[in-house]
Coordinates of C-alpha atoms in Angstrom, one line a residue:
M240 CA 126.6 134.3 103.0
Q241 CA 124.6 131.5 104.6
Y242 CA 123.3 128.3 103.0
K243 CA 119.7 128.0 102.2
Q244 CA 117.3 125.0 102.5
L245 CA 116.3 123.5 99.1
T246 CA 112.6 124.6 99.7
E247 CA 113.7 128.5 99.6
Y248 CA 114.6 128.0 95.8
G249 CA 112.7 128.4 92.6
A250 CA 114.0 127.1 89.3
I251 CA 114.0 129.0 85.9
G252 CA 115.1 127.7 82.6
D253 CA 115.2 128.0 78.8
G254 CA 115.3 124.5 77.7
N255 CA 119.2 124.6 77.7
T256 CA 120.0 125.3 81.2
V257 CA 118.3 125.9 84.8
A258 CA 119.1 128.6 87.6
L259 CA 118.1 128.3 91.0
V260 CA 116.8 131.6 92.7
G261 CA 116.5 131.9 96.5
R262 CA 113.7 133.3 98.2
D263 CA 116.2 136.2 99.6
G264 CA 116.7 137.4 95.6
S265 CA 120.0 135.5 94.8
I266 CA 120.7 133.3 92.0
D267 CA 122.9 130.8 93.7
W268 CA 123.2 128.0 90.9
C269 CA 123.5 128.8 87.1
P270 CA 125.7 126.4 84.8
L271 CA 126.0 128.2 81.0
P272 CA 125.4 127.7 78.3
H273 CA 124.1 124.5 79.0
V274 CA 122.9 122.7 82.3
E275 CA 125.9 120.3 82.0
S276 CA 128.3 123.3 81.5
P277 CA 130.5 124.5 84.3
S278 CA 128.7 127.0 86.6
V279 CA 128.6 130.8 86.5
F280 CA 127.3 131.0 89.9
A281 CA 127.6 128.1 92.3
A282 CA 126.9 129.7 95.9
I283 CA 124.7 126.7 96.7
L284 CA 128.0 124.6 96.4
D285 CA 130.4 127.1 98.3
A286 CA 128.5 130.1 100.0
D287 CA 132.0 132.1 100.0
R288 CA 133.6 131.0 96.9
G289 CA 131.0 129.9 94.5
G290 CA 129.7 133.1 93.1
H291 CA 126.0 134.5 93.1
F292 CA 123.9 137.3 91.8
A293 CA 121.6 139.0 94.2
V294 CA 118.8 141.5 94.4
R295 CA 117.1 142.3 97.6
P296 CA 116.1 145.4 99.8
T297 CA 118.8 147.0 101.7
Q298 CA 116.8 146.8 104.9
S299 CA 115.4 143.6 106.8
F300 CA 112.6 142.0 104.8
E301 CA 110.2 139.0 104.4
S302 CA 109.6 137.4 101.0
V303 CA 107.6 135.0 99.3
Q304 CA 108.0 133.2 95.9
R305 CA 105.4 132.2 93.3
Y306 CA 105.3 131.1 89.6
R307 CA 102.9 133.1 87.6
D308 CA 100.2 130.7 86.8
R309 CA 101.1 127.8 84.4
T310 CA 104.5 129.1 83.9
T311 CA 107.9 128.9 84.9
V312 CA 108.3 132.7 85.4
L313 CA 109.2 133.2 88.9
E314 CA 108.2 136.1 91.2
T315 CA 110.1 137.1 94.6
T316 CA 108.1 139.7 96.7
F317 CA 109.8 141.5 99.1
Q318 CA 108.0 143.2 102.0
T319 CA 109.8 145.7 104.4
A320 CA 108.8 148.3 106.9
D321 CA 108.8 151.0 104.0
G322 CA 107.4 149.1 101.3
S323 CA 107.4 146.1 98.8
A324 CA 108.9 145.3 95.6
T325 CA 108.9 142.1 93.4
V326 CA 111.5 140.8 91.2
T327 CA 110.4 138.7 88.1
D328 CA 113.0 136.1 87.1
F329 CA 112.9 134.1 83.6
M330 CA 114.9 132.7 81.0
P331 CA 113.6 133.5 77.4
V332 CA 113.2 130.1 75.4
A333 CA 114.4 130.4 72.1
E334 CA 111.5 129.0 70.3
T335 CA 109.5 132.2 71.3
A336 CA 112.1 135.0 70.0
E337 CA 111.9 136.6 66.9
S338 CA 115.2 135.2 65.9
P339 CA 116.7 131.9 67.2
V340 CA 120.2 133.3 67.3
R341 CA 120.6 134.8 70.6
P342 CA 122.7 134.3 73.7
P343 CA 121.6 132.5 76.8
A344 CA 120.4 135.1 79.1
V345 CA 118.6 135.4 82.6
Y346 CA 116.2 138.4 82.7
R347 CA 115.5 140.1 86.1
K348 CA 112.8 142.7 86.3
L349 CA 112.5 144.9 89.2
E350 CA 109.0 146.6 90.4
C351 CA 108.4 148.8 93.4
D352 CA 105.0 147.9 94.5
T353 CA 104.6 150.4 97.4
G354 CA 107.4 152.6 98.9
P355 CA 109.7 154.2 98.2
L356 CA 112.1 151.2 98.7
E357 CA 115.8 151.0 98.6
L358 CA 117.4 147.8 96.8
E359 CA 120.9 146.5 96.4
V360 CA 122.3 144.4 93.8
A361 CA 125.4 142.1 94.0
F362 CA 127.0 140.5 91.0
E363 CA 129.8 138.2 91.5
P364 CA 130.3 135.6 88.8
R365 CA 132.6 133.0 89.2
F366 CA 133.5 130.9 85.9
D367 CA 134.2 127.1 85.7
Y368 CA 132.9 126.3 88.9
A369 CA 134.6 129.3 90.6
R370 CA 138.1 128.0 89.3
D371 CA 138.2 131.3 87.2
V372 CA 137.5 134.4 89.0
P373 CA 136.7 136.9 86.1
A374 CA 137.8 140.8 85.9
V375 CA 134.6 142.8 86.0
E376 CA 134.6 146.1 84.1
R377 CA 132.4 148.9 83.2
T378 CA 130.5 149.0 80.0
S379 CA 128.2 151.9 78.5
D380 CA 125.3 150.4 80.0
G381 CA 126.4 147.9 82.5
V382 CA 129.3 145.7 83.4
V383 CA 131.2 142.8 81.9
A384 CA 132.7 139.9 83.6
I385 CA 135.7 138.7 81.5
G386 CA 137.3 135.2 82.5
T387 CA 140.1 133.2 80.7
D388 CA 137.7 131.7 78.3
E389 CA 134.3 133.0 79.0
R390 CA 132.5 136.4 79.3
A391 CA 129.1 137.5 80.9
V392 CA 127.6 141.0 80.1
L393 CA 125.1 142.4 82.7
S394 CA 123.0 145.5 81.0
S395 CA 121.0 147.5 83.5
D396 CA 119.7 151.1 84.0
L397 CA 120.9 150.8 87.6
P398 CA 124.3 152.4 88.4
L399 CA 126.4 149.4 88.6
R400 CA 129.9 150.0 89.9
P401 CA 132.8 147.2 89.8
S402 CA 133.9 146.1 93.2
T403 CA 137.2 147.3 94.8
D404 CA 138.8 144.0 94.2
G405 CA 137.8 144.2 90.5
H406 CA 135.7 140.7 90.5
G407 CA 132.3 141.7 91.1
A408 CA 130.0 144.6 90.7
S409 CA 127.1 146.3 92.9
A410 CA 124.4 149.1 92.8
T411 CA 121.9 150.6 95.3
V412 CA 118.8 152.3 94.0
T413 CA 115.8 153.7 95.5
L414 CA 112.5 153.1 93.5
E415 CA 109.2 154.9 93.9
P416 CA 106.1 153.1 93.5
G417 CA 105.2 152.0 90.2
E418 CA 108.7 152.5 89.0
T419 CA 110.2 149.5 87.2
R420 CA 113.9 148.6 86.3
W421 CA 115.6 145.8 84.3
L422 CA 118.8 143.7 84.9
V423 CA 119.5 141.5 81.8
L424 CA 122.6 138.8 82.2
G425 CA 123.8 137.8 78.7
Y426 CA 126.2 135.0 78.4
G427 CA 129.0 135.5 75.8
E428 CA 127.4 138.7 74.5
A429 CA 125.4 141.8 75.7
I430 CA 121.7 141.8 75.4
P431 CA 120.7 145.6 74.2
L432 CA 119.0 147.4 77.1
E433 CA 115.6 148.3 75.9
S434 CA 112.9 148.0 78.4
S435 CA 110.0 147.7 76.0
H436 CA 111.7 145.0 74.1
H437 CA 112.4 143.4 77.7
Q438 CA 108.7 143.3 78.6
K439 CA 107.9 141.9 75.1
T440 CA 110.4 139.0 75.8
L441 CA 108.6 138.4 79.3
D442 CA 105.1 138.4 77.6
E443 CA 106.6 136.1 75.1
A444 CA 107.9 133.7 77.9
V445 CA 104.7 133.8 79.7
G446 CA 102.5 132.8 76.6
Y447 CA 105.1 130.3 75.6
W448 CA 104.6 128.3 79.0
R449 CA 101.0 128.7 79.2
E450 CA 100.4 127.6 75.7
W451 CA 102.7 124.4 76.6
S452 CA 101.2 123.7 79.8
H453 CA 98.6 121.1 80.3
D454 CA 95.0 122.2 79.3
C455 CA 92.2 120.1 80.0
A456 CA 89.5 122.2 78.3
G457 CA 87.0 120.4 76.4
A458 CA 88.1 116.8 77.1
D459 CA 88.2 114.2 79.9
C460 CA 91.2 115.3 82.1
P461 CA 93.3 112.5 83.1
I462 CA 94.4 114.3 86.3
D463 CA 90.9 115.6 87.4
S464 CA 91.6 115.4 91.0
P465 CA 92.4 117.7 94.2
W466 CA 96.2 117.5 92.9
H467 CA 95.5 118.6 89.5
D468 CA 97.5 121.9 89.9
L469 CA 100.3 120.1 91.6
A470 CA 100.7 117.7 88.6
V471 CA 100.7 120.3 86.1
R472 CA 103.3 122.2 88.3
S473 CA 105.5 118.8 87.9
S474 CA 105.1 118.7 84.3
L475 CA 106.5 122.1 84.1
V476 CA 109.4 120.9 86.0
L477 CA 109.9 117.9 83.7
K478 CA 109.7 120.4 80.8
L479 CA 112.4 122.4 82.4
L480 CA 114.6 119.4 82.6
L481 CA 114.0 118.4 78.8
H482 CA 116.8 119.4 76.8
R483 CA 115.4 121.3 73.8
E484 CA 118.1 120.3 71.2
T485 CA 118.0 116.5 72.0
G486 CA 114.9 115.7 73.8
A487 CA 116.9 114.2 76.7
V488 CA 115.7 114.4 80.0
C489 CA 118.0 115.8 82.8
A490 CA 117.7 113.9 85.9
A491 CA 118.0 117.1 88.0
P492 CA 120.0 120.6 87.3
T493 CA 122.4 120.5 90.1
T494 CA 125.4 118.4 91.1
S495 CA 126.5 117.2 94.6
I496 CA 123.6 118.4 96.7
P497 CA 123.7 115.6 99.2
E498 CA 121.4 112.7 100.0
D499 CA 123.0 112.6 103.6
L500 CA 123.9 116.1 105.0
G501 CA 127.5 116.2 105.8
G502 CA 128.3 112.9 104.2
V503 CA 129.7 111.7 100.9
R504 CA 126.5 110.6 98.8
N505 CA 127.1 113.5 96.5
W506 CA 126.4 112.9 92.7
D507 CA 126.2 114.8 89.5
Y508 CA 122.7 114.4 88.0
R509 CA 123.0 116.6 84.9
F510 CA 122.7 113.4 82.6
N511 CA 119.9 111.4 81.1
W512 CA 119.2 108.0 82.9
I513 CA 117.5 105.4 81.1
R514 CA 115.7 104.1 84.1
D515 CA 113.3 107.1 83.7
A516 CA 112.3 106.3 80.0
A517 CA 109.2 104.6 80.3
F518 CA 107.6 106.7 83.1
T519 CA 108.5 109.6 81.3
V520 CA 107.0 108.7 78.1
Q521 CA 103.6 107.9 79.8
A522 CA 103.8 111.0 82.0
L523 CA 104.4 113.1 78.9
A524 CA 101.9 111.4 76.7
E525 CA 99.0 111.4 79.1
L526 CA 99.1 115.0 79.5
G527 CA 99.1 115.7 75.9
H528 CA 102.7 116.5 75.3
L529 CA 103.1 114.3 72.4
D530 CA 106.0 116.1 70.9
E531 CA 108.2 115.7 73.6
A532 CA 107.1 112.1 74.2
R533 CA 108.0 111.7 70.8
S534 CA 111.4 113.1 70.9
Y535 CA 112.1 111.0 73.9
F536 CA 111.1 107.9 71.9
E537 CA 113.6 108.9 69.2
L538 CA 116.2 109.2 72.0
C539 CA 115.6 105.8 73.1
L540 CA 116.0 104.4 69.7
D541 CA 119.2 106.4 69.1
H542 CA 120.5 104.7 72.6
C543 CA 119.6 101.3 71.4
G544 CA 121.9 101.6 68.3
G545 CA 124.7 103.6 69.7
H546 CA 126.3 100.6 71.3
E547 CA 126.9 97.0 71.3
P548 CA 124.3 95.4 73.4
A549 CA 126.9 94.3 76.1
D550 CA 128.0 97.9 76.5
V551 CA 124.7 99.8 76.7
P552 CA 125.2 102.4 79.6
P553 CA 122.4 103.1 82.0
V554 CA 123.2 107.0 81.7
Y555 CA 124.2 109.6 78.9
G556 CA 125.1 113.1 78.4
L557 CA 122.3 115.4 77.3
H558 CA 124.0 115.7 73.7
G559 CA 124.3 112.0 73.4
G560 CA 127.8 111.6 74.4
D561 CA 129.0 108.9 77.2
D562 CA 132.1 110.4 78.5
L563 CA 131.0 111.3 81.8
E564 CA 134.3 110.7 83.6
E565 CA 133.7 111.6 87.6
H566 CA 136.1 114.0 89.2
V567 CA 136.2 115.9 92.3
L568 CA 136.1 119.5 92.8
D569 CA 138.2 119.7 95.9
H570 CA 138.2 123.6 96.1
L571 CA 134.5 123.9 96.9
E572 CA 133.2 123.0 100.3
G573 CA 129.9 121.5 99.1
Y574 CA 126.4 122.5 100.1
R575 CA 126.4 122.8 104.0
G576 CA 130.0 121.5 104.2
S577 CA 129.0 118.3 102.5
A578 CA 132.1 117.3 100.6
P579 CA 133.2 116.0 97.8
V580 CA 131.7 118.0 95.1
R581 CA 131.8 115.6 92.0
V582 CA 131.4 116.5 88.3
G583 CA 130.7 113.4 85.9
N584 CA 129.3 110.4 87.1
A585 CA 131.0 106.9 87.4
A586 CA 127.8 105.1 86.8
R587 CA 128.5 105.4 83.3
E588 CA 130.8 102.3 83.9
Q589 CA 128.3 100.1 85.5
R590 CA 126.5 97.2 84.1
Q591 CA 122.9 97.7 84.8
L592 CA 120.6 94.9 83.4
D593 CA 117.6 96.6 84.1
V594 CA 118.6 99.3 81.3
Y595 CA 117.4 96.8 78.5
G596 CA 114.1 96.3 79.9
E597 CA 113.6 99.9 80.4
L598 CA 114.6 100.9 76.8
I599 CA 112.3 98.1 75.2
L600 CA 109.5 99.2 77.5
A601 CA 109.8 103.0 76.5
I602 CA 109.7 102.0 73.1
Y603 CA 106.8 99.8 73.4
E604 CA 104.7 102.6 75.3
S605 CA 105.7 104.9 72.6
V606 CA 104.1 102.4 70.1
R607 CA 101.2 102.1 72.2
Y608 CA 100.7 106.0 71.9
G609 CA 101.2 105.9 68.1
E610 CA 104.7 106.0 67.1
A611 CA 106.1 103.2 64.9
V612 CA 109.6 101.6 64.8
T613 CA 111.7 101.4 61.6
T614 CA 112.9 97.9 60.3
D615 CA 116.4 99.1 60.9
D616 CA 115.5 100.1 64.6
W617 CA 113.7 96.8 64.9
A618 CA 116.9 95.0 64.0
V619 CA 118.9 96.8 66.7
M620 CA 116.1 96.0 69.2
C621 CA 116.5 92.2 68.3
D622 CA 120.1 92.3 69.0
L623 CA 119.4 93.8 72.5
I624 CA 116.8 91.3 73.3
D625 CA 118.8 88.4 72.2
Y626 CA 121.5 89.7 74.5
V627 CA 119.1 89.8 77.4
C628 CA 118.8 86.0 76.6
E629 CA 122.6 85.3 76.8
G630 CA 123.1 87.8 79.8
W631 CA 120.3 87.8 82.1
E632 CA 121.6 85.2 84.4
R633 CA 124.9 87.3 85.0
P634 CA 125.1 89.7 88.0
G635 CA 125.0 93.3 87.7
S636 CA 124.8 96.6 89.2
S637 CA 121.5 97.9 90.9
I638 CA 119.0 100.4 89.8
W639 CA 120.4 102.5 92.8
E640 CA 123.9 102.2 91.6
S641 CA 125.4 101.2 95.0
R642 CA 129.2 100.6 94.5
D643 CA 129.6 97.5 96.5
G644 CA 130.0 95.1 93.4
P645 CA 127.6 93.2 90.9
K646 CA 125.0 90.9 92.6
H647 CA 121.9 89.3 91.0
Y648 CA 119.3 92.0 91.7
V649 CA 115.5 91.1 91.5
Y650 CA 114.5 94.1 90.0
S651 CA 117.2 93.9 87.3
K652 CA 115.8 90.3 86.4
V653 CA 112.2 91.6 86.2
M654 CA 113.3 94.0 83.8
C655 CA 115.1 91.5 81.8
W656 CA 111.9 89.7 81.8
V657 CA 110.1 92.9 80.7
A658 CA 112.6 93.6 77.7
L659 CA 111.5 89.9 76.5
D660 CA 107.8 90.3 77.2
R661 CA 107.4 93.7 75.3
G662 CA 109.9 92.4 72.4
I663 CA 107.6 89.4 71.9
K664 CA 104.4 91.5 72.1
L665 CA 105.8 93.7 69.6
A666 CA 106.8 90.9 67.3
E667 CA 103.4 89.2 67.5
A668 CA 101.5 92.6 66.9
A669 CA 103.8 93.3 63.9
G670 CA 103.2 89.8 62.3
D671 CA 104.7 89.2 58.9
D672 CA 106.4 92.7 58.9
V673 CA 109.2 91.6 61.1
S674 CA 111.5 88.5 61.9
A675 CA 112.2 87.7 65.3
P676 CA 113.4 84.4 67.2
L677 CA 110.0 84.2 69.0
E678 CA 110.4 80.7 70.3
R679 CA 113.7 81.3 71.8
W680 CA 112.4 84.5 73.2
R681 CA 109.3 82.7 74.9
T682 CA 111.5 80.0 76.2
C683 CA 114.0 82.5 77.8
R684 CA 110.9 84.7 79.3
E685 CA 109.5 81.9 80.9
G686 CA 113.0 80.8 82.3
V687 CA 113.3 84.5 83.8
R688 CA 110.1 84.3 85.4
E689 CA 110.7 81.1 87.0
A690 CA 114.1 82.1 88.3
I691 CA 112.3 85.4 89.8
L692 CA 109.5 83.4 91.4
E693 CA 111.8 80.6 92.9
R694 CA 114.9 82.5 93.8
G695 CA 113.5 86.3 93.9
Y696 CA 110.7 85.7 96.5
S697 CA 111.1 84.8 100.2
D698 CA 108.5 82.9 101.8
R699 CA 110.0 84.0 105.4
A700 CA 109.7 87.9 104.2
N701 CA 106.6 87.3 102.3
S702 CA 107.9 89.7 99.8
F703 CA 110.2 89.7 96.8
V704 CA 113.7 90.8 98.0
Q705 CA 116.8 92.8 96.7
T706 CA 118.9 90.0 95.7
F707 CA 118.3 86.1 94.5
G708 CA 118.6 84.0 97.8
G709 CA 118.5 87.3 100.1
E710 CA 116.2 88.6 102.8
S711 CA 116.7 92.2 102.4
L712 CA 113.8 94.4 100.6
D713 CA 114.1 96.6 97.8
A714 CA 111.5 99.2 97.0
A715 CA 112.2 98.8 93.4
N716 CA 110.1 95.7 93.8
L717 CA 107.0 97.8 93.9
L718 CA 107.2 98.2 90.2
I719 CA 106.5 94.3 89.9
P720 CA 102.7 94.9 89.2
I721 CA 103.2 98.3 87.6
V722 CA 105.6 96.9 84.7
G723 CA 103.0 93.9 84.5
F724 CA 105.2 91.0 86.0
L725 CA 102.4 90.0 88.2
P726 CA 98.9 91.4 88.8
P727 CA 98.3 93.6 91.8
E728 CA 96.0 91.4 93.5
D729 CA 98.6 88.6 93.6
A730 CA 99.3 87.2 97.2
R731 CA 103.1 88.0 96.6
V732 CA 102.5 91.5 95.3
Q733 CA 100.2 92.1 98.2
G734 CA 103.0 90.7 100.5
T735 CA 105.5 92.6 98.9
I736 CA 103.5 95.9 99.6
D737 CA 102.9 95.1 103.0
A738 CA 106.4 94.2 103.9
T739 CA 107.5 97.5 102.1
I740 CA 105.4 99.5 104.5
D741 CA 106.4 97.5 107.5
R742 CA 110.1 97.7 107.0
L743 CA 111.0 100.5 104.6
A744 CA 108.3 103.2 105.0
T745 CA 108.5 105.8 107.8
D746 CA 105.7 107.1 109.8
G747 CA 105.4 110.3 107.7
G748 CA 104.7 108.1 104.4
L749 CA 108.2 108.3 103.1
V750 CA 110.0 105.1 101.7
R751 CA 113.4 103.9 101.8
R752 CA 115.1 102.6 98.7
Y753 CA 116.5 99.2 100.3
E754 CA 117.8 97.6 103.5
G755 CA 121.5 96.8 104.2
D756 CA 124.9 98.2 103.5
D757 CA 125.4 99.8 100.1
G758 CA 129.5 100.0 100.5
L759 CA 129.3 103.8 101.3
P760 CA 129.5 105.4 104.6
G761 CA 126.4 107.5 106.0
E762 CA 122.8 106.8 105.4
A763 CA 120.8 107.7 102.4
S764 CA 117.5 109.5 103.2
P765 CA 114.2 108.1 101.6
F766 CA 113.8 108.5 98.1
V767 CA 110.5 110.5 97.1
V768 CA 110.0 108.6 93.9
C769 CA 109.7 105.1 95.9
S770 CA 107.0 106.9 98.0
F771 CA 105.1 107.5 94.7
W772 CA 105.8 103.8 93.7
L773 CA 104.1 102.7 96.8
V774 CA 101.2 105.0 96.3
T775 CA 100.6 103.8 92.6
A776 CA 101.1 100.0 93.7
L777 CA 98.3 100.6 96.4
A778 CA 96.0 102.0 94.0
L779 CA 96.5 99.5 91.4
A780 CA 95.9 96.9 94.3
G781 CA 92.5 98.6 95.1
R782 CA 93.7 100.0 98.3
T783 CA 92.6 103.5 97.2
D784 CA 92.3 105.0 100.7
E785 CA 95.6 103.9 101.8
A786 CA 97.1 105.2 98.5
T787 CA 95.4 108.8 98.9
D788 CA 96.4 108.9 102.6
R789 CA 100.1 108.2 101.8
F790 CA 100.2 110.4 98.7
E791 CA 98.9 113.4 100.7
S792 CA 101.3 112.5 103.3
V793 CA 104.2 112.7 100.8
I794 CA 103.3 115.9 99.2
E795 CA 103.4 117.8 102.3
Y796 CA 107.2 117.9 101.9
T797 CA 106.7 119.8 98.6
S798 CA 108.4 123.1 98.6
P799 CA 106.0 126.3 98.7
L800 CA 106.4 126.3 94.7
G801 CA 105.5 122.4 94.3
L802 CA 109.1 121.4 94.0
L803 CA 110.8 118.3 94.9
A804 CA 114.3 117.0 95.4
E805 CA 115.1 113.4 95.2
A806 CA 115.0 112.5 99.0
I807 CA 113.6 113.9 102.2
D808 CA 115.3 113.6 105.6
P809 CA 112.8 111.7 108.0
E810 CA 113.9 113.6 111.0
S811 CA 113.9 117.2 110.1
G812 CA 111.3 116.8 106.8
E813 CA 114.1 118.7 104.8
Q814 CA 114.5 118.1 101.2
R815 CA 118.0 116.3 100.3
G816 CA 119.6 115.4 97.1
N817 CA 119.7 117.2 93.7
F818 CA 117.0 119.5 93.1
P819 CA 114.5 119.8 91.3
Q820 CA 114.4 115.8 90.6
A821 CA 112.8 114.7 87.4
Y822 CA 112.2 111.3 88.7
S823 CA 110.4 112.6 91.8
H824 CA 108.2 114.8 89.8
I825 CA 107.5 111.8 87.2
G826 CA 106.6 109.7 90.1
L827 CA 104.1 112.4 91.4
I828 CA 102.6 112.9 87.9
N829 CA 101.9 108.9 87.5
S830 CA 100.8 108.7 91.1
V831 CA 98.1 111.4 90.5
L832 CA 97.1 109.5 86.9
Y833 CA 96.6 106.1 88.8
L834 CA 94.8 107.7 91.9
A835 CA 92.4 109.6 89.4
D836 CA 91.5 106.4 87.7
A837 CA 91.3 104.4 91.0
D838 CA 88.5 106.9 92.4
G839 CA 87.0 107.1 89.0
S840 CA 87.5 110.9 88.8
S841 CA 89.3 110.9 85.5
G842 CA 86.6 109.0 83.6
G843 CA 89.3 106.7 82.2
S844 CA 90.6 103.2 82.9
R845 CA 94.4 103.4 83.3
E846 CA 96.1 100.3 83.7
P847 CA 99.8 99.7 84.8
L848 CA 102.7 99.7 81.9
G849 CA 102.0 95.9 81.7
R850 CA 98.3 96.0 81.5
D851 CA 98.0 93.5 78.7
E852 CA 100.2 90.8 80.4
W853 CA 97.4 89.5 82.6
T854 CA 94.8 89.4 79.8
E855 CA 97.1 87.9 77.1
D856 CA 95.5 90.7 74.8
S857 CA 97.8 93.4 73.0
D858 CA 96.6 96.9 72.9
L859 CA 99.1 97.8 70.4
G860 CA 97.2 99.2 67.2
G861 CA 97.8 100.9 63.9
E862 CA 101.5 100.9 62.3
I863 CA 103.9 99.0 64.3
I864 CA 106.7 98.6 62.1
R865 CA 107.8 101.1 59.1
Q866 CA 110.5 101.3 56.4
P867 CA 113.2 104.1 57.4
S868 CA 113.0 107.2 55.4
D869 CA 116.0 108.2 53.2
T870 CA 117.2 110.8 55.8
E871 CA 116.9 107.8 58.7
R872 CA 119.0 105.7 56.2
G873 CA 121.5 108.6 55.5
D874 CA 120.7 108.6 51.8
T875 CA 121.5 111.9 50.1
A876 CA 119.9 113.1 46.6

């Protein structure tokens, strides 16, 4: 079995986990029951040992994939010399089911379009990242894979037979035109085989996604532009990565897909990073997904109160835990030979000062969209802001989580300023409803600002730089106008944009994260989200034509299904890193929002996240602070 390029995969999911389905009909990645669980299929990380679940024609074929419009229901159509067939893959979302109690499941519908056509099935599950090779046995209507602590049941009306080694199953069937068959994989228990019910489940899934997806009927559309459908697809990817139980955003559903092919920059991204928070809230709220934005707001408040201020980690488990100990699965060769394969993430132990600004900014944005902070939450937020006053002058780790020791990163200092600035604005808007040491915060805010302008900007580079006193560039500084530290027309902002284009951008419109050594061997590919930050900064600066040209260059790298990984190899144009990546799709959505405003097509007047900094007027309205309910206090009747 050979490795595929990332653009040859589609993603399906149910709000708990995500599976990757190849254009050749093979499910090569699927952790169960949750996205952070060990894998059942992991051929993407080891083509021979990882395990897969394939459906394909027995003869040579060509294939294409597409999503059903405004859904995550994936169709793979095969064309051979004798005919064509379509495999429809989906995972039912529990919210659509008649009963919410059901096992996680993958449904595969086989339909012969023209033919007859012969198809083959290969079912080779490998539990626990392929460390547990199950025994596969017959059942009355399929096969069951039995591992040490897990089981998976494949029900089908196809003649499945266990393989000779007892660790897989296969089937071959000839379908006539119009004939339909089903394969239904249940994790933990069987899904009863009933074709009419399966079709109903498919119809429910299609209805769920179409009801959820952005609908601009009857209102001014915030993404009314040539890229409307691409932004909607990105929102659907984001929904796939939103954990339905907790509201946490999974940064990506995979682990150890390399930034540098054959290198060691292979990380586990199946966790929730706080750095995504404010932009996630903005993207969801602007597209009308207020329930999801509200859930993420509540999650941010939970993160605020879950630790002592000095111990707030940059990354959390999707269920709220922070035990993310990193270790290596040395029995897997890694995607296209890129070892090590890592599980867990050592970034949990880093001290990233930008986290405080990102938390407070996300809460501020949520309040702007109509949420209110409880008095108890406000007390915790005050503790965090007070800690920023005490700790902003200390070195820390970068937003990019380099492993070369703490430094005075300029972007981290900017986000410390943001924490103080938004805390002050919230307190001012709440008035007598809150108590806050405003004079102390204002004095500290001015001190942080002066330090950034004096030590974080280089006259020689005509740009903000990565670290105090340094000369290397950092693409994160493109966020300076977006978070409101300086207006986009400021000469220092314009210089930073131009220096980024000159020193970090590629000819193909991509943007590298930073210059210089980061303590790891190899070279990281340009990050997709950095390219979108540049687009947004240009759009805010009134350089709309440049922004549009760069945006169109970047979206050329999207997969045929509209999916993006975290990085792009500048030489080959291949996608790199974990896939699909939430941060990339959030960046795309927000770039479309700002571009739509820049050319007037949205009919709106979208400003940066820091819109009121430049006018000194707060756009916060309505209830800012409220009393907690008995449930929030933990009171019982």
